Amino acid sequence: MSDLPPTQQVDVKEVLRPLLFGLSEEDLDTLAAATRVRQLPADTVICHEGELGEAVYVLIDGEVQILQYLDDETERHLHYTQPGEFFGEMAVLQESDRTATVRTTVDSAILEIGKDSFLTVLGRSPSLGIRLMVRLTNRLRDSDRQAIDALREANEELMRTLRQLERLDRTKTDFIQVAAHELRTPVAALAGYAQMMGGHPALQNAPELRALTEGVLASTERLQRIFNNILDASKVMTGELKIRRSPVSMALVLRGVESEFARAIESRGLTFEILGLEGLPFCPADPDLLYKAFQHLVNNAIKYTPDGGRITVTGRVVDVPELGESLEIAVEDTGIGISPQDIELIFAKFYRTGEVAFHSSSTTAFKGGGPGLGLAITSGLIVAHGGRIWAESAGYDEENFPGSRFVVQLPLNPP
Ligand code: ADP
């Protein structure tokens, strides 16, 4: 215990005098009359957060810790108070509940000054006010420093986690890439054998066997498409994409895509129109990559539009503040539409909405299957060209078919 005399023998006024120099004798008397000296063993809680501030304390010997309870078991250290310092004054000054708990860390002695007398003297004594202000400013500076340290630590922790996640993501992408690559070779061989089998004379008079062979061929083609999509997606995600720019006619690209899907468009009774693309300037872009991008958009328009619907591709030159003079190509359909909560998320990889026919073998059937990579690839390809893409739709509705519109903007003078 401290070498202070026993509590009842402490002359409070004489203890207060050096601590609160500048106070008049009258003020010292007022405070002394409202002050009690307490000798407390280590680990005593002096005041609790949440309770009303009824007293101000001055530590005269030992040490107290100011802390907050985050929950029943977790506490957060705020700071330590040294002899000669006030504590617990905030709740009294603000006439509010205490925001922190104070506990002795070692055997300590404190002065407990009653709230009313303290406020009376404070009202009369500028020196006590200044002393408190200095104390509060120091405390604010301390908590600023603590908050900055805590932020810095949290930031470092976040960066460590981010780097770890990036490493894991990279490992996962590498794995997917290697797997897709390795699987592509035997599947290509399978497709080759199935094609050879389909042309074998023995099958000409065996329609059942021919149908089976065609089934094998269709499935292998689908597998090849999936592997290619996975490889494209991982290239887009890892930034491994190489863009070889040359002047591209968007009319040519879209006509190519149209003819690729001509059979599906016809069999589904869809109307496909390309408007205003012929007169557009050439776009400095990679024709193969742009083909892929619009292939996915048109494929989706076919997939999410019911039989008999309409798909329209339009183009124009626009001046966009962010991109400068650009080509704007829109693919519009009269399909099921997209709900507002999905409209941005659909561009994330593996994101798919609604009840999709997972096991449909056709990617052009109404709501046919797809791994949810098409838009992620498309948006990656467009962004890699310095452009941007977004979707517009009045909502998702499988009865009234509000349709969707995918808009692509490609700068004519990319940086
Ligand atoms: P997938 O078509 O393989 O599911 P995508 O990445 O191409 O994956 O599309 C993601 C989701 O966006 C789709 O599951 C679908 O819900 C929605 N979507 C894309 N295009 C359209 C469209 N034209 N009309 C309605 N919904 C669409």
mmCIF file of C-alpha atoms in Angstrom, residues 52-253:
data_model
loop_
_atom_site.group_PDB
_atom_site.id
_atom_site.type_symbol
_atom_site.label_atom_id
_atom_site.label_comp_id
_atom_site.label_asym_id
_atom_site.label_seq_id
_atom_site.Cartn_x
_atom_site.Cartn_y
_atom_site.Cartn_z
ATOM 1 C CA LEU A 52 -24.600 8.435 -14.000
ATOM 2 C CA GLY A 53 -21.526 10.552 -13.199
ATOM 3 C CA GLU A 54 -21.959 11.613 -9.569
ATOM 4 C CA ALA A 55 -18.335 12.320 -8.653
ATOM 5 C CA VAL A 56 -15.015 13.425 -10.076
ATOM 6 C CA TYR A 57 -11.845 11.618 -9.056
ATOM 7 C CA VAL A 58 -8.215 12.571 -8.614
ATOM 8 C CA LEU A 59 -5.631 9.838 -8.403
ATOM 9 C CA ILE A 60 -3.149 10.598 -5.658
ATOM 10 C CA ASP A 61 -1.256 7.343 -5.518
ATOM 11 C CA GLY A 62 -1.018 4.131 -7.583
ATOM 12 C CA GLU A 63 -2.479 3.690 -11.021
ATOM 13 C CA VAL A 64 -5.932 3.281 -12.584
ATOM 14 C CA GLN A 65 -6.916 1.893 -15.951
ATOM 15 C CA ILE A 66 -9.706 3.393 -18.046
ATOM 16 C CA LEU A 67 -11.386 0.736 -20.178
ATOM 17 C CA GLN A 68 -14.541 -0.193 -22.032
ATOM 18 C CA TYR A 69 -16.370 -3.503 -22.162
ATOM 19 C CA LEU A 70 -17.099 -4.558 -25.738
ATOM 20 C CA ASP A 71 -19.099 -7.524 -24.407
ATOM 21 C CA ASP A 72 -19.159 -9.610 -21.225
ATOM 22 C CA GLU A 73 -15.750 -11.090 -21.932
ATOM 23 C CA THR A 74 -13.915 -8.592 -24.089
ATOM 24 C CA GLU A 75 -12.565 -5.342 -22.761
ATOM 25 C CA ARG A 76 -10.801 -2.568 -24.625
ATOM 26 C CA HIS A 77 -8.016 -0.706 -22.882
ATOM 27 C CA LEU A 78 -8.236 3.055 -23.340
ATOM 28 C CA HIS A 79 -5.494 4.465 -21.155
ATOM 29 C CA TYR A 80 -3.785 4.558 -17.740
ATOM 30 C CA THR A 81 -4.018 7.506 -15.391
ATOM 31 C CA GLN A 82 -1.049 8.614 -13.285
ATOM 32 C CA PRO A 83 -1.024 10.299 -9.829
ATOM 33 C CA GLY A 84 -2.130 13.938 -9.933
ATOM 34 C CA GLU A 85 -4.561 13.380 -12.827
ATOM 35 C CA PHE A 86 -8.335 13.735 -12.885
ATOM 36 C CA PHE A 87 -10.568 10.994 -14.141
ATOM 37 C CA GLY A 88 -14.309 10.477 -14.415
ATOM 38 C CA GLU A 89 -14.873 14.191 -15.049
ATOM 39 C CA MET A 90 -16.435 13.819 -18.531
ATOM 40 C CA ALA A 91 -19.744 12.335 -17.383
ATOM 41 C CA VAL A 92 -20.008 15.020 -14.675
ATOM 42 C CA LEU A 93 -19.277 17.878 -17.069
ATOM 43 C CA GLN A 94 -21.694 16.507 -19.667
ATOM 44 C CA GLU A 95 -24.243 15.416 -17.059
ATOM 45 C CA SER A 96 -24.449 12.061 -18.824
ATOM 46 C CA ASP A 97 -23.749 8.368 -18.252
ATOM 47 C CA ARG A 98 -20.181 7.252 -17.924
ATOM 48 C CA THR A 99 -18.741 5.946 -21.186
ATOM 49 C CA ALA A 100 -15.896 4.008 -19.602
ATOM 50 C CA THR A 101 -15.103 1.899 -16.560
ATOM 51 C CA VAL A 102 -12.234 2.766 -14.206
ATOM 52 C CA ARG A 103 -10.343 0.086 -12.298
ATOM 53 C CA THR A 104 -7.261 0.206 -10.074
ATOM 54 C CA THR A 105 -4.328 -1.782 -11.431
ATOM 55 C CA VAL A 106 -2.340 -1.625 -8.156
ATOM 56 C CA ASP A 107 -3.166 -0.565 -4.587
ATOM 57 C CA SER A 108 -4.135 3.074 -5.028
ATOM 58 C CA ALA A 109 -5.442 6.147 -3.238
ATOM 59 C CA ILE A 110 -7.982 8.472 -4.814
ATOM 60 C CA LEU A 111 -9.920 11.578 -3.948
ATOM 61 C CA GLU A 112 -13.623 11.354 -4.700
ATOM 62 C CA ILE A 113 -15.090 14.850 -5.118
ATOM 63 C CA GLY A 114 -18.873 15.270 -5.045
ATOM 64 C CA LYS A 115 -20.352 16.462 -8.308
ATOM 65 C CA ASP A 116 -22.266 19.529 -7.049
ATOM 66 C CA SER A 117 -19.358 21.130 -5.194
ATOM 67 C CA PHE A 118 -17.029 20.359 -8.058
ATOM 68 C CA LEU A 119 -19.337 22.133 -10.530
ATOM 69 C CA THR A 120 -19.770 25.085 -8.174
ATOM 70 C CA VAL A 121 -16.012 25.572 -7.836
ATOM 71 C CA LEU A 122 -15.502 25.030 -11.541
ATOM 72 C CA GLY A 123 -17.989 27.816 -12.228
ATOM 73 C CA ARG A 124 -15.951 30.165 -10.075
ATOM 74 C CA SER A 125 -12.407 29.142 -10.946
ATOM 75 C CA PRO A 126 -10.872 29.732 -14.389
ATOM 76 C CA SER A 127 -7.696 27.910 -13.309
ATOM 77 C CA LEU A 128 -9.623 24.689 -12.650
ATOM 78 C CA GLY A 129 -11.364 25.098 -16.021
ATOM 79 C CA ILE A 130 -8.029 25.517 -17.807
ATOM 80 C CA ARG A 131 -6.570 22.548 -15.980
ATOM 81 C CA LEU A 132 -9.503 20.416 -17.097
ATOM 82 C CA MET A 133 -9.260 21.687 -20.665
ATOM 83 C CA VAL A 134 -5.565 20.779 -20.833
ATOM 84 C CA ARG A 135 -6.373 17.368 -19.459
ATOM 85 C CA LEU A 136 -9.183 16.835 -21.983
ATOM 86 C CA THR A 137 -7.020 18.002 -24.882
ATOM 87 C CA ASN A 138 -4.253 15.597 -23.868
ATOM 88 C CA ARG A 139 -6.773 12.816 -23.607
ATOM 89 C CA LEU A 140 -8.196 13.617 -27.051
ATOM 90 C CA ARG A 141 -4.691 13.565 -28.491
ATOM 91 C CA ASP A 142 -4.064 10.204 -26.832
ATOM 92 C CA SER A 143 -7.252 8.695 -28.151
ATOM 93 C CA ASP A 144 -6.521 10.098 -31.610
ATOM 94 C CA ARG A 145 -3.157 8.408 -31.534
ATOM 95 C CA GLN A 146 -4.743 5.192 -30.291
ATOM 96 C CA ALA A 147 -7.400 5.305 -32.996
ATOM 97 C CA ILE A 148 -4.757 5.891 -35.663
ATOM 98 C CA ASP A 149 -2.664 2.992 -34.320
ATOM 99 C CA ALA A 150 -5.739 0.746 -34.243
ATOM 100 C CA LEU A 151 -6.652 1.785 -37.789
ATOM 101 C CA ARG A 152 -3.127 1.187 -39.010
ATOM 102 C CA GLU A 153 -3.097 -2.251 -37.406
ATOM 103 C CA ALA A 154 -6.521 -3.115 -38.852
ATOM 104 C CA ASN A 155 -5.359 -1.890 -42.237
ATOM 105 C CA GLU A 156 -2.214 -4.003 -42.100
ATOM 106 C CA GLU A 157 -4.288 -7.021 -41.085
ATOM 107 C CA LEU A 158 -6.671 -6.365 -43.993
ATOM 108 C CA MET A 159 -3.767 -6.068 -46.423
ATOM 109 C CA ARG A 160 -2.302 -9.341 -45.134
ATOM 110 C CA THR A 161 -5.687 -11.043 -45.595
ATOM 111 C CA LEU A 162 -6.067 -9.487 -49.031
ATOM 112 C CA ARG A 163 -2.648 -10.737 -50.125
ATOM 113 C CA GLN A 164 -3.494 -14.189 -48.782
ATOM 114 C CA LEU A 165 -6.827 -14.170 -50.622
ATOM 115 C CA GLU A 166 -5.114 -13.017 -53.803
ATOM 116 C CA ARG A 167 -2.641 -15.890 -53.483
ATOM 117 C CA LEU A 168 -5.503 -18.352 -52.918
ATOM 118 C CA ASP A 169 -7.464 -16.869 -55.816
ATOM 119 C CA ARG A 170 -4.385 -17.167 -58.014
ATOM 120 C CA THR A 171 -3.933 -20.821 -56.976
ATOM 121 C CA LYS A 172 -7.586 -21.506 -57.708
ATOM 122 C CA THR A 173 -7.404 -19.768 -61.099
ATOM 123 C CA ASP A 174 -4.200 -21.654 -61.949
ATOM 124 C CA PHE A 175 -5.889 -24.906 -61.011
ATOM 125 C CA ILE A 176 -8.973 -24.122 -63.089
ATOM 126 C CA GLN A 177 -6.821 -23.060 -66.018
ATOM 127 C CA VAL A 178 -4.645 -26.184 -65.921
ATOM 128 C CA ALA A 179 -7.687 -28.446 -65.464
ATOM 129 C CA ALA A 180 -9.589 -26.836 -68.345
ATOM 130 C CA HIS A 181 -6.484 -26.993 -70.515
ATOM 131 C CA GLU A 182 -5.750 -30.626 -69.717
ATOM 132 C CA LEU A 183 -9.378 -31.668 -70.215
ATOM 133 C CA ARG A 184 -9.617 -29.922 -73.553
ATOM 134 C CA THR A 185 -7.159 -32.288 -75.255
ATOM 135 C CA PRO A 186 -8.961 -35.613 -74.572
ATOM 136 C CA VAL A 187 -12.309 -33.955 -75.272
ATOM 137 C CA ALA A 188 -10.998 -32.743 -78.647
ATOM 138 C CA ALA A 189 -9.915 -36.327 -79.365
ATOM 139 C CA LEU A 190 -13.377 -37.575 -78.352
ATOM 140 C CA ALA A 191 -14.997 -35.036 -80.671
ATOM 141 C CA GLY A 192 -12.705 -36.184 -83.500
ATOM 142 C CA TYR A 193 -13.559 -39.868 -82.946
ATOM 143 C CA ALA A 194 -17.285 -39.079 -82.713
ATOM 144 C CA GLN A 195 -17.057 -37.195 -86.000
ATOM 145 C CA MET A 196 -15.252 -40.111 -87.652
ATOM 146 C CA MET A 197 -17.815 -42.518 -86.260
ATOM 147 C CA GLY A 198 -20.662 -40.338 -87.568
ATOM 148 C CA GLY A 199 -19.261 -40.626 -91.078
ATOM 149 C CA HIS A 200 -18.666 -44.397 -90.878
ATOM 150 C CA PRO A 201 -20.614 -46.354 -93.556
ATOM 151 C CA ALA A 202 -21.773 -48.851 -90.933
ATOM 152 C CA LEU A 203 -23.877 -46.088 -89.332
ATOM 153 C CA GLN A 204 -25.666 -45.069 -92.494
ATOM 154 C CA ASN A 205 -28.290 -47.759 -92.020
ATOM 155 C CA ALA A 206 -28.360 -47.638 -88.221
ATOM 156 C CA PRO A 207 -30.367 -44.503 -87.259
ATOM 157 C CA GLU A 208 -30.261 -45.302 -83.521
ATOM 158 C CA LEU A 209 -26.493 -45.570 -83.510
ATOM 159 C CA ARG A 210 -26.283 -42.398 -85.581
ATOM 160 C CA ALA A 211 -28.429 -40.535 -83.052
ATOM 161 C CA LEU A 212 -26.171 -41.774 -80.242
ATOM 162 C CA THR A 213 -23.083 -40.634 -82.105
ATOM 163 C CA GLU A 214 -24.636 -37.215 -82.700
ATOM 164 C CA GLY A 215 -25.438 -37.044 -78.985
ATOM 165 C CA VAL A 216 -21.789 -37.754 -78.132
ATOM 166 C CA LEU A 217 -20.683 -35.115 -80.613
ATOM 167 C CA ALA A 218 -23.105 -32.485 -79.264
ATOM 168 C CA SER A 219 -21.980 -33.154 -75.695
ATOM 169 C CA THR A 220 -18.298 -32.970 -76.549
ATOM 170 C CA GLU A 221 -18.898 -29.685 -78.367
ATOM 171 C CA ARG A 222 -20.673 -28.345 -75.324
ATOM 172 C CA LEU A 223 -17.781 -29.455 -73.101
ATOM 173 C CA GLN A 224 -15.353 -27.707 -75.439
ATOM 174 C CA ARG A 225 -17.415 -24.522 -75.240
ATOM 175 C CA ILE A 226 -17.409 -24.691 -71.442
ATOM 176 C CA PHE A 227 -13.630 -25.251 -71.267
ATOM 177 C CA ASN A 228 -13.061 -22.379 -73.687
ATOM 178 C CA ASN A 229 -15.285 -20.121 -71.600
ATOM 179 C CA ILE A 230 -13.437 -21.088 -68.426
ATOM 180 C CA LEU A 231 -10.091 -20.367 -70.070
ATOM 181 C CA ASP A 232 -11.378 -17.050 -71.446
ATOM 182 C CA ALA A 233 -12.779 -16.091 -68.042
ATOM 183 C CA SER A 234 -9.546 -16.890 -66.229
ATOM 184 C CA LYS A 235 -7.543 -14.910 -68.794
ATOM 185 C CA VAL A 236 -9.882 -11.945 -68.334
ATOM 186 C CA MET A 237 -9.698 -12.219 -64.517
ATOM 187 C CA THR A 238 -5.918 -12.510 -64.364
ATOM 188 C CA GLY A 239 -5.332 -9.743 -66.903
ATOM 189 C CA GLU A 240 -3.493 -12.143 -69.223
ATOM 190 C CA LEU A 241 -5.548 -10.962 -72.145
ATOM 191 C CA LYS A 242 -3.546 -9.749 -75.146
ATOM 192 C CA ILE A 243 -5.420 -7.249 -77.290
ATOM 193 C CA ARG A 244 -4.292 -7.006 -80.897
ATOM 194 C CA ARG A 245 -5.974 -3.923 -82.265
ATOM 195 C CA SER A 246 -6.907 -3.425 -85.889
ATOM 196 C CA PRO A 247 -9.727 -1.411 -87.504
ATOM 197 C CA VAL A 248 -12.873 -3.437 -86.832
ATOM 198 C CA SER A 249 -16.189 -3.154 -88.641
ATOM 199 C CA MET A 250 -18.863 -3.749 -86.027
ATOM 200 C CA ALA A 251 -21.348 -4.537 -88.793
ATOM 201 C CA LEU A 252 -19.096 -7.404 -89.885
ATOM 202 C CA VAL A 253 -18.672 -8.671 -86.322
#
